[in-house]
Amino acid sequence: MNKLIEIASNSNNIAVTSHVDPDGDSIGSILALGLALKQKYKNVEIFTADPLPARYDFLVESKYIKRYEDVKDKAFDLFFALDCGDENRLGKSIDVMKKSKTVVNIDHHISNTQFGDINIVNINSSSTCEMIFSIIKDIGLTIDQEIATCIYTGIVTDSGNFMYDNATDKTHLIAAELIRANIDKQKIMYNLYQKKSIKNLRFLGYCLTNMEIELDGHLAIFEITSTLLDKFDIPSADIEGIVNYGRDIDGVDISVTIREESDSKLKLSFRSKHDDVDVRKLAELFNGGGHKKASGATLNASLDEAKALIIENAKQFIRR
Ligand code: 5GP
Ligand code: MN
């Protein structure tokens, strides 16, 4: 931490960013760390490669988060990559990272490749936000209500509302401190979970009706084509939670969504609910990664090819 404080003090400018397809933990952590750094340091830029899903608009400072295009010509003395298991998760922002003097990698993925000059990786942390809570305190900055709101958002979204086993006693103690920092917990929950549009729920209904069950009830598959997203008028960022519904089914060990992306690639999301069903290893067969119970990958294949590959490869991971 002392080294980090020294480097930050000697930096003319600082970048804080995270992975493509921003989620609650990536947005919460870059905002929390970026806002905290601004208390003491000059020229702090918070940016993302992709636009943020609208459901995070309630994080008021999120509207000031810049895009890659706004910072791509700058060279930063200090570059924070948050919530990225490997540098490729940065997408095009990797260019900015490569031009930076010192790269700090702060993450909680077991698959982290230690790509930074300084690597702060805690695979037992529920979220990057949980780590950022301690880091902000350790570097002597203040967790105000705004920052606490960002951190709480990341913890809630990455721990499945404190349901997953990554929500430890420490996670709950931090949550208590955040509540004491006067966050509006109900407002956060309302914005994250109780503001869905009718078209989103109808889309969910369609996906559940058309979900495929394979491997004798052990594997649930959702196929989400771009035509389907167009038909229901759903931005791809809004399908985040669908994969979890497959996992909730009794007997299902692995749930997967196969989503067509605009550049004809497929985005795979995997979920498991058992300690002995490690979907990170399954994602790694597709050059992806993540956590034991939540992982993802991108794949260049047709939908039918992808489905066949997933079924074949999932066989060795499901429970017998
Ligand atoms: P999600 O399914 O919500 O997109 O991602 C679940 C988990 O898998 C997250 O922790 C995320 O970081 C990781 N993940 C998702 N997609 C990829 C990917 O393409 N590569 C790697 N290495 N990890 C991914
Ligand atoms: Mn995370």
Tab-separated table of C-alpha atoms and ligand atoms in Angstrom, residues 18-19 23-26 29 82-84 107-109 125-129 154 157-159 166 291, ligand 2:
chain	number	residue	atom	x	y	z
A	18	SER	CA	-12.513	-2.247	-15.962
A	19	HIS	CA	-13.724	-4.944	-18.349
A	23	ASP	CA	-21.574	-5.028	-14.695
A	24	GLY	CA	-22.392	-3.913	-11.155
A	25	ASP	CA	-19.005	-4.872	-9.731
A	26	SER	CA	-16.948	-3.303	-12.510
A	29	SER	CA	-15.465	-0.509	-8.267
A	82	LEU	CA	-10.270	-3.505	-11.885
A	83	ASP	CA	-12.233	-6.769	-11.917
A	84	CYS	CA	-10.290	-8.145	-14.933
A	107	ASP	CA	-9.241	-8.396	-8.956
A	108	HIS	CA	-10.936	-11.387	-7.313
A	109	HIS	CA	-10.923	-13.965	-10.149
A	125	SER	CA	-13.316	-11.730	-1.994
A	126	SER	CA	-16.991	-11.610	-3.006
A	127	SER	CA	-16.287	-8.824	-5.441
A	128	THR	CA	-13.712	-6.312	-6.559
A	129	CYS	CA	-15.844	-3.745	-4.733
A	154	GLY	CA	-20.917	-4.212	-6.626
A	157	THR	CA	-24.573	-7.866	-7.760
A	158	ASP	CA	-21.493	-10.123	-7.569
A	159	SER	CA	-22.714	-12.080	-4.539
A	166	ASN	CA	-18.475	-15.763	-1.756
A	291	HIS	CA	-15.188	-18.198	-11.058
B	2	MN	MN	-16.405	-9.019	-10.069
